Short mmCIF file of C-alpha atoms in Angstrom, two decimals:
data_model
loop_
_atom_site.label_atom_id
_atom_site.label_comp_id
_atom_site.label_asym_id
_atom_site.label_seq_id
_atom_site.Cartn_x
_atom_site.Cartn_y
_atom_site.Cartn_z
CA MET A 26 -57.24 67.85 49.46
CA THR A 27 -57.70 64.30 48.51
CA PRO A 28 -54.73 62.12 47.77
CA ALA A 29 -55.86 61.85 44.14
CA ALA A 30 -56.40 65.55 43.85
CA LEU A 31 -53.00 66.04 45.10
CA THR A 32 -51.31 63.66 42.78
CA THR A 33 -52.96 65.56 39.84
CA LEU A 34 -51.91 68.96 41.12
CA LEU A 35 -48.11 67.45 41.42
CA VAL A 36 -48.24 66.10 37.60
CA LEU A 37 -49.61 69.47 36.40
CA LEU A 38 -46.75 71.35 38.35
CA LEU A 39 -44.10 69.14 37.13
CA GLY A 40 -45.33 69.55 33.60
CA LEU A 41 -45.06 73.35 34.12
CA LEU A 42 -41.75 73.05 35.79
CA PHE A 43 -40.07 70.54 33.32
CA PRO A 44 -41.82 70.93 29.92
CA ALA A 45 -39.39 68.86 28.20
CA ALA A 46 -40.30 65.96 30.44
CA ALA A 47 -43.90 66.32 29.87
CA THR A 48 -43.73 65.47 26.29
CA ALA A 49 -41.57 63.16 24.21
CA ALA A 50 -38.90 64.47 22.12
CA SER A 51 -38.80 64.29 18.10
CA PRO A 52 -36.65 61.92 16.78
CA SER A 53 -33.60 63.56 15.11
CA ILE A 54 -33.99 64.69 11.49
CA LEU A 55 -31.88 62.61 9.01
CA VAL A 56 -30.24 64.92 6.39
CA SER A 57 -28.20 63.85 3.40
CA ARG A 58 -28.63 66.96 1.24
CA VAL A 59 -30.64 70.22 1.64
CA THR A 60 -33.11 71.16 -0.84
CA THR A 61 -32.07 74.43 -2.42
CA SER A 62 -31.60 75.72 -6.00
CA ALA A 63 -28.66 78.09 -4.45
CA LYS A 64 -25.07 76.95 -5.45
CA VAL A 65 -24.27 76.27 -1.81
CA MET A 66 -22.51 72.96 -0.17
CA ALA A 67 -20.79 72.09 2.94
CA LEU A 68 -17.29 70.29 3.23
CA THR A 69 -17.37 68.01 6.38
CA PHE A 70 -14.69 66.14 8.08
CA ASP A 71 -14.89 63.07 10.46
CA PHE A 72 -12.41 63.37 13.25
CA GLY A 73 -11.77 60.09 15.16
CA SER A 74 -8.73 59.69 17.74
CA ASP A 75 -6.23 60.01 14.93
CA ALA A 76 -5.18 63.81 14.35
CA GLY A 77 -2.69 62.82 11.61
CA ASN A 78 -4.03 65.71 8.84
CA VAL A 79 -5.78 68.01 10.96
CA SER A 80 -3.04 70.84 10.83
CA ARG A 81 -2.74 70.72 7.11
CA ILE A 82 -6.62 70.49 6.45
CA LEU A 83 -7.00 73.48 8.63
CA GLN A 84 -4.23 75.46 6.75
CA ALA A 85 -5.74 74.46 3.41
CA LEU A 86 -9.08 75.84 4.47
CA ALA A 87 -7.51 78.95 6.13
CA ASP A 88 -5.38 79.71 3.08
CA ARG A 89 -8.93 80.10 1.00
CA GLY A 90 -11.16 81.48 3.52
CA VAL A 91 -13.31 78.70 3.80
CA LYS A 92 -15.40 77.24 7.00
CA ALA A 93 -16.32 73.44 7.38
CA THR A 94 -17.93 71.29 9.77
CA PHE A 95 -15.85 68.87 11.87
CA PHE A 96 -17.60 65.65 13.50
CA VAL A 97 -15.74 65.13 16.67
CA THR A 98 -15.41 61.99 18.66
CA GLY A 99 -14.94 62.19 22.55
CA GLU A 100 -11.79 60.44 22.30
CA ALA A 101 -10.41 63.18 19.73
CA ALA A 102 -11.48 65.97 22.22
CA ALA A 103 -10.03 64.07 25.27
CA ASN A 104 -6.72 63.16 23.44
CA HIS A 105 -6.23 66.37 21.35
CA PRO A 106 -7.87 69.33 23.15
CA ASP A 107 -5.45 71.91 21.76
CA VAL A 108 -6.35 70.75 18.12
CA ILE A 109 -10.21 70.94 18.69
CA ARG A 110 -9.50 74.32 20.21
CA SER A 111 -7.64 75.19 17.17
CA VAL A 112 -10.92 74.10 14.71
CA VAL A 113 -13.30 75.93 16.93
CA ALA A 114 -11.04 79.14 16.99
CA GLN A 115 -10.79 79.24 13.11
CA GLY A 116 -14.35 79.46 13.02
CA HIS A 117 -15.44 75.84 12.00
CA GLU A 118 -18.41 74.28 13.41
CA ILE A 119 -18.48 71.32 15.44
CA GLY A 120 -20.74 68.42 15.67
CA ASN A 121 -21.04 65.26 18.03
CA HIS A 122 -19.56 61.93 16.58
CA SER A 123 -19.91 59.69 19.53
CA TYR A 124 -17.19 58.97 21.88
CA SER A 125 -15.45 55.77 21.01
CA HIS A 126 -16.98 55.44 17.34
CA PRO A 127 -19.19 52.40 17.75
CA TYR A 128 -21.85 51.10 15.26
CA PHE A 129 -24.88 52.68 17.23
CA THR A 130 -27.26 49.93 15.94
CA ARG A 131 -25.27 47.45 17.82
CA ILE A 132 -25.57 49.12 21.42
CA THR A 133 -28.33 49.92 23.67
CA THR A 134 -30.20 53.22 23.86
CA ALA A 135 -28.44 53.83 27.33
CA GLN A 136 -24.97 53.39 25.79
CA MET A 137 -25.92 55.58 22.88
CA ALA A 138 -26.82 58.33 25.76
CA ASP A 139 -23.66 57.94 27.34
CA GLU A 140 -21.87 57.83 24.24
CA LEU A 141 -23.33 61.44 23.33
CA ALA A 142 -23.05 62.88 26.68
CA ARG A 143 -19.42 61.83 27.28
CA THR A 144 -18.58 63.61 23.88
CA ALA A 145 -20.35 66.51 24.37
CA THR A 146 -18.53 67.02 27.94
CA ALA A 147 -15.18 66.71 26.31
CA ILE A 148 -15.94 68.99 23.55
CA ARG A 149 -17.18 71.33 26.06
CA ASN A 150 -14.02 71.16 28.27
CA ALA A 151 -11.90 71.55 25.36
CA THR A 152 -13.56 74.59 23.69
CA GLY A 153 -16.18 75.87 26.08
CA GLN A 154 -18.89 74.89 23.40
CA TRP A 155 -21.37 72.20 23.09
CA PRO A 156 -21.40 70.32 20.04
CA LYS A 157 -25.44 70.27 19.80
CA PRO A 158 -27.56 70.26 17.58
CA PHE A 159 -25.64 68.15 14.95
CA PHE A 160 -24.69 64.44 15.08
CA ARG A 161 -23.09 62.10 12.73
CA PRO A 162 -23.41 58.42 13.36
CA PRO A 163 -20.11 56.47 13.29
CA TYR A 164 -19.90 54.23 9.98
CA GLY A 165 -23.24 56.05 8.96
CA ASP A 166 -24.98 53.62 10.80
CA TYR A 167 -28.71 54.33 12.22
CA ASN A 168 -32.16 53.09 12.41
CA ALA A 169 -35.26 54.51 13.81
CA THR A 170 -34.36 53.69 17.46
CA VAL A 171 -31.04 55.89 16.85
CA LEU A 172 -32.78 58.66 15.62
CA GLN A 173 -35.18 58.78 18.56
CA THR A 174 -32.33 58.06 21.15
CA VAL A 175 -30.23 61.16 19.47
CA GLY A 176 -33.51 63.34 19.18
CA GLU A 177 -34.13 62.84 22.79
CA ALA A 178 -30.62 63.93 23.67
CA GLY A 179 -31.01 67.25 22.10
CA TYR A 180 -29.39 66.53 18.46
CA THR A 181 -32.09 67.82 16.28
CA HIS A 182 -30.43 66.81 12.88
CA THR A 183 -28.52 63.68 12.21
CA ILE A 184 -26.21 64.45 9.39
CA MET A 185 -25.20 62.25 6.68
CA TRP A 186 -23.63 62.99 3.31
CA THR A 187 -24.36 63.26 -0.18
CA ILE A 188 -20.95 62.66 -1.49
CA ASP A 189 -18.46 60.22 0.18
CA THR A 190 -14.82 60.65 -0.98
CA VAL A 191 -13.81 57.43 0.52
CA ASP A 192 -10.70 59.47 1.36
CA TRP A 193 -10.00 57.06 4.50
CA GLN A 194 -8.83 54.37 1.99
CA GLY A 195 -5.97 56.18 1.28
CA VAL A 196 -6.90 57.38 -2.32
CA SER A 197 -5.09 59.92 -4.33
CA SER A 198 -5.68 63.55 -3.61
CA ALA A 199 -7.03 63.89 -7.50
CA ALA A 200 -9.33 60.84 -6.52
CA VAL A 201 -10.76 62.93 -3.67
CA ARG A 202 -10.66 66.25 -5.47
CA ASP A 203 -12.59 64.48 -8.50
CA ALA A 204 -15.17 62.86 -6.29
CA VAL A 205 -16.35 66.19 -5.07
CA LEU A 206 -16.38 68.02 -8.46
CA SER A 207 -17.91 65.49 -10.37
CA ARG A 208 -20.91 64.82 -7.96
CA VAL A 209 -21.58 68.35 -6.48
CA THR A 210 -25.29 69.48 -6.77
CA PRO A 211 -27.08 72.35 -4.80
CA GLY A 212 -27.39 71.53 -1.04
CA ALA A 213 -24.65 68.55 -1.44
CA ILE A 214 -22.78 67.63 1.67
CA ALA A 215 -19.19 66.22 1.25
CA LEU A 216 -17.69 63.55 3.71
CA MET A 217 -13.82 63.54 4.40
CA HIS A 218 -11.62 62.62 7.40
CA VAL A 219 -8.67 64.23 9.08
CA GLY A 220 -6.83 60.82 10.14
CA GLY A 221 -3.49 59.78 8.65
CA GLY A 222 -4.93 57.15 6.60
CA ALA A 223 -6.86 59.82 4.43
CA SER A 224 -3.47 60.78 2.96
CA GLY A 225 -4.86 62.51 -0.20
CA THR A 226 -7.32 64.77 1.41
CA PRO A 227 -4.91 67.93 2.53
CA ASP A 228 -3.56 68.16 -1.15
CA ALA A 229 -6.94 67.51 -2.44
CA LEU A 230 -8.49 70.70 -0.87
CA PRO A 231 -6.96 73.57 -2.88
CA GLY A 232 -7.81 72.26 -6.37
CA MET A 233 -11.35 71.08 -5.01
CA ILE A 234 -12.24 74.40 -3.42
CA ASP A 235 -10.85 76.28 -6.60
CA GLY A 236 -12.87 73.95 -8.71
CA LEU A 237 -15.95 74.39 -6.63
CA ARG A 238 -15.74 78.33 -6.65
CA GLY A 239 -15.19 77.99 -10.43
CA ALA A 240 -18.23 76.36 -10.68
CA GLY A 241 -19.97 78.90 -8.93
CA TYR A 242 -20.62 77.22 -5.34
CA GLN A 243 -20.32 79.07 -2.19
CA LEU A 244 -18.89 76.52 0.99
CA VAL A 245 -20.75 76.87 4.00
CA THR A 246 -20.98 75.24 7.33
CA ILE A 247 -23.78 72.77 8.11
CA SER A 248 -25.65 75.10 10.08
CA GLU A 249 -25.67 77.79 7.04
CA LEU A 250 -26.51 75.22 4.74
CA LEU A 251 -29.56 74.38 6.63
CA GLY A 252 -30.77 77.78 6.46
CA SER A 253 -30.21 78.21 2.65
CA THR A 254 -33.56 76.69 1.70
CA PRO A 255 -35.61 79.25 0.01
CA ALA A 256 -39.23 79.71 -0.21
CA GLY A 257 -40.70 77.50 -2.79
CA GLN A 258 -38.04 74.67 -2.73
CA THR A 259 -39.75 71.22 -1.94
CA SER A 260 -38.44 69.00 0.76
CA TYR A 261 -40.53 66.07 2.52
CA VAL A 262 -40.04 64.76 6.19
CA VAL A 263 -40.92 61.13 6.02
CA LYS A 264 -44.10 60.10 8.13
CA PRO A 265 -44.55 56.86 9.97
CA GLY A 266 -46.03 54.25 7.22
CA ASP A 267 -44.63 56.24 4.53
CA THR A 268 -42.84 54.42 1.54
CA LEU A 269 -40.73 55.92 -1.58
CA TYR A 270 -43.41 54.62 -3.84
CA ARG A 271 -46.09 56.65 -2.15
CA ILE A 272 -43.91 59.90 -1.65
CA ALA A 273 -43.10 59.62 -5.26
CA ASN A 274 -46.79 59.26 -6.38
CA LEU A 275 -47.73 62.35 -4.21
CA TYR A 276 -44.93 64.40 -6.16
CA GLY A 277 -45.44 63.00 -9.38
CA VAL A 278 -41.81 62.12 -9.60
CA SER A 279 -40.02 58.66 -9.76
CA VAL A 280 -38.60 56.43 -6.97
CA PRO A 281 -35.00 56.40 -8.61
CA ALA A 282 -35.15 60.25 -8.84
CA ILE A 283 -35.64 60.54 -5.22
CA VAL A 284 -33.27 57.80 -4.44
CA ASN A 285 -30.66 59.77 -6.46
CA ALA A 286 -31.34 62.92 -4.91
CA ASN A 287 -30.94 61.77 -1.42
CA ASN A 288 -28.11 59.22 -1.83
CA ILE A 289 -30.51 56.49 -0.57
CA ALA A 290 -28.75 53.15 -0.57
CA ASN A 291 -31.74 50.76 0.06
CA PRO A 292 -34.91 52.36 -1.36
CA ASN A 293 -36.98 49.98 1.09
CA LEU A 294 -35.54 51.59 4.07
CA ILE A 295 -36.75 55.03 4.96
CA TYR A 296 -37.34 56.37 8.48
CA PRO A 297 -39.99 58.71 10.23
CA ASN A 298 -38.48 62.10 10.35
CA GLN A 299 -35.95 61.63 7.65
CA LEU A 300 -35.86 64.78 5.59
CA LEU A 301 -35.95 64.12 1.75
CA VAL A 302 -35.03 66.39 -1.32
CA ILE A 303 -37.95 66.16 -3.75
CA PRO A 304 -36.00 66.68 -7.13
CA THR A 305 -36.15 70.27 -8.71
CA GLY A 306 -39.14 70.69 -10.88
CA SER A 307 -41.50 68.65 -8.90
CA ALA A 308 -44.78 70.10 -8.22
CA PRO A 309 -46.00 70.17 -4.58
CA PRO A 310 -48.34 67.28 -3.55
CA PRO A 311 -51.85 67.98 -4.51
CA SER A 312 -54.37 68.71 -1.67
CA SER A 313 -55.66 65.51 -0.44
CA ALA A 314 -59.21 64.46 0.54
CA SER A 315 -59.58 62.18 3.45
CA TYR A 316 -62.22 59.54 3.92
CA THR A 317 -63.58 57.62 7.06
CA VAL A 318 -64.38 54.14 6.05
CA GLN A 319 -67.97 53.34 6.76
CA PRO A 320 -69.38 49.79 7.31
CA GLY A 321 -69.60 47.92 4.17
CA ASP A 322 -67.11 50.03 2.38
CA THR A 323 -64.66 48.58 0.16
CA LEU A 324 -61.46 50.32 -1.73
CA TYR A 325 -63.10 49.68 -4.89
CA ARG A 326 -66.42 51.52 -3.66
CA ILE A 327 -64.40 54.52 -2.28
CA ALA A 328 -61.97 54.79 -5.54
CA ALA A 329 -65.16 54.90 -7.71
CA ARG A 330 -66.54 57.69 -5.65
CA TYR A 331 -63.45 59.71 -5.99
CA GLY A 332 -62.19 59.21 -9.36
CA THR A 333 -59.06 57.42 -8.47
CA THR A 334 -58.02 53.70 -8.37
CA VAL A 335 -57.73 51.07 -5.58
CA THR A 336 -54.07 50.76 -6.18
CA ALA A 337 -53.54 54.60 -5.73
CA ILE A 338 -55.44 54.58 -2.35
CA ALA A 339 -53.56 51.40 -1.51
CA ASN A 340 -50.07 52.96 -2.02
CA ALA A 341 -51.16 56.33 -0.59
CA ASN A 342 -52.16 54.54 2.65
CA ASN A 343 -49.47 51.84 2.70
CA ILE A 344 -52.33 49.08 2.73
CA ALA A 345 -50.75 45.72 2.32
CA ASP A 346 -54.16 43.97 1.78
CA PRO A 347 -56.74 45.91 -0.26
CA ASN A 348 -59.37 43.58 0.97
CA LEU A 349 -58.85 44.55 4.19
CA ILE A 350 -60.02 47.89 5.75
CA TYR A 351 -62.24 48.74 8.81
CA PRO A 352 -64.85 51.24 9.60
CA GLY A 353 -63.44 54.30 11.28
CA GLN A 354 -59.99 54.12 9.26
CA VAL A 355 -59.17 57.21 7.88
CA LEU A 356 -57.88 57.14 4.67
CA MET A 357 -55.88 59.81 2.71
CA ILE A 358 -57.31 60.13 -1.11
CA PRO A 359 -54.59 61.19 -3.48
CA GLY A 360 -54.69 64.02 -5.76
CA GLY A 361 -58.18 64.64 -4.59
CA GLY A 362 -59.34 67.91 -2.89
CA ALA A 363 -63.06 67.74 -2.07
CA PRO A 364 -64.85 64.73 -3.20
CA PRO A 365 -67.05 65.01 -6.35
CA VAL A 366 -70.48 66.43 -5.83
CA THR A 367 -72.53 63.86 -4.43
CA ARG A 368 -76.10 63.41 -5.04
CA THR A 369 -78.38 60.88 -2.87
CA HIS A 370 -81.77 59.42 -3.95
CA THR A 371 -84.25 58.18 -1.66
CA VAL A 372 -85.77 54.89 -3.06
CA GLN A 373 -89.77 55.29 -3.81
CA PRO A 374 -92.20 52.41 -3.82
CA GLY A 375 -91.96 50.62 -7.40
CA ASP A 376 -88.06 52.37 -8.27
CA THR A 377 -85.65 50.04 -9.73
CA LEU A 378 -81.88 50.59 -10.17
CA TYR A 379 -82.52 51.08 -13.98
CA ARG A 380 -85.15 53.53 -13.50
CA ILE A 381 -82.98 55.51 -11.11
CA ALA A 382 -79.90 55.38 -13.35
CA ALA A 383 -81.85 56.69 -16.34
CA ARG A 384 -83.20 59.38 -14.19
CA TYR A 385 -79.75 60.72 -13.15
CA GLY A 386 -77.90 59.91 -16.30
CA THR A 387 -75.69 57.24 -14.92
CA THR A 388 -75.36 53.37 -15.17
CA VAL A 389 -76.70 50.54 -12.82
CA ASN A 390 -73.27 49.32 -12.43
CA ALA A 391 -72.13 52.94 -11.21
CA ILE A 392 -74.86 52.67 -8.46
CA VAL A 393 -74.12 49.15 -7.55
CA VAL A 394 -70.36 49.94 -7.11
CA ALA A 395 -71.03 53.34 -5.17
CA ASN A 396 -73.56 51.75 -2.71
CA ASN A 397 -71.67 48.36 -2.26
CA ILE A 398 -75.05 46.48 -3.65
CA ALA A 399 -74.85 42.78 -3.53
CA ASN A 400 -78.07 42.25 -5.51
CA PRO A 401 -78.92 44.84 -8.01
CA ASN A 402 -82.59 43.40 -8.03
CA LEU A 403 -83.02 44.06 -4.20
CA ILE A 404 -83.28 47.55 -3.18
CA ARG A 405 -85.89 48.65 -0.45
CA PRO A 406 -88.24 51.72 -0.29
CA GLY A 407 -86.65 54.25 1.96
CA GLN A 408 -83.05 53.33 1.26
CA VAL A 409 -80.90 56.25 0.68
CA LEU A 410 -78.68 55.63 -2.51
CA VAL A 411 -75.50 57.48 -3.43
CA ILE A 412 -75.59 58.81 -7.06
CA PRO A 413 -72.03 59.00 -8.64
CA GLY A 414 -71.33 62.12 -10.11
#
């Protein structure tokens, strides 16, 4: 066997033995709310090194039979293993919240991986369970690199929130309670903290839970919430090159509607693999045609052929300069299924565009645009023209 053949065989064997290494992991899916019409929502608690209010919070949840999700730091697991065990023993869910609570966008990918791994080990040592597949970034700080690194570490979902109670500021129990009751929607995720600084949280829980149930809500864990999306509800996973404007156009809704439904702080900042809720009542995107740019094509010509506008195609394909497209480029044609039925005409000796247009019941200008003709008086026998429908 030649060295080259041996190398190929080894690569194939490694791919079979270690399939995870053969392909790059997907980025972690960013979730701030789940698409559902069911009245379900999740209470979540960030658990840093301060365990000041954990016992009272656990008691309030137990008194009303509520299961929640706790995002635990490695320092918390290392310093308070008995408390973490109590959280798990009472049936609550655990997620990874980093080891030392740094801003993830300010550290290297190697440091991120270390933070995640050390936390997972600390939680495993304390409870016998791993915190995967859920991660919450400290301070809600993330970018595309963070999502990719977290996904590669095995955390399939990065959990943000719909409702920030700002309880860590020491606001009153009434303020914490009302923040949730006044802003709850189906699929919402509420953020609270267990530290001593969140002094109003323990006393807020009884009234909050009673109020939510009185409004018909069921309180669930994050894993239960993610499993609550019924068929027919609309969500969208952001793709590279997407903008909120493009997504809004696809679904026939407004950018502010998507921003509000997903608690997006900056409408210009979305990430590939981010899971977006499309507001209730939105139709699914129409099937879109695709078109491969040919030499001589312009967006104006393509738009005319498909009965759409240059602006619509530019927005749907994130094109910065509508005058700059390339042969071989594949364009999505918004709102289109199949292109209109296209007729062609082979120019005969003596033909003029006026005569051809009259024959097909169209206009000279329409043929000029559809065929990118620079001089309407100059056509050649044998030339094949597209006749717009």
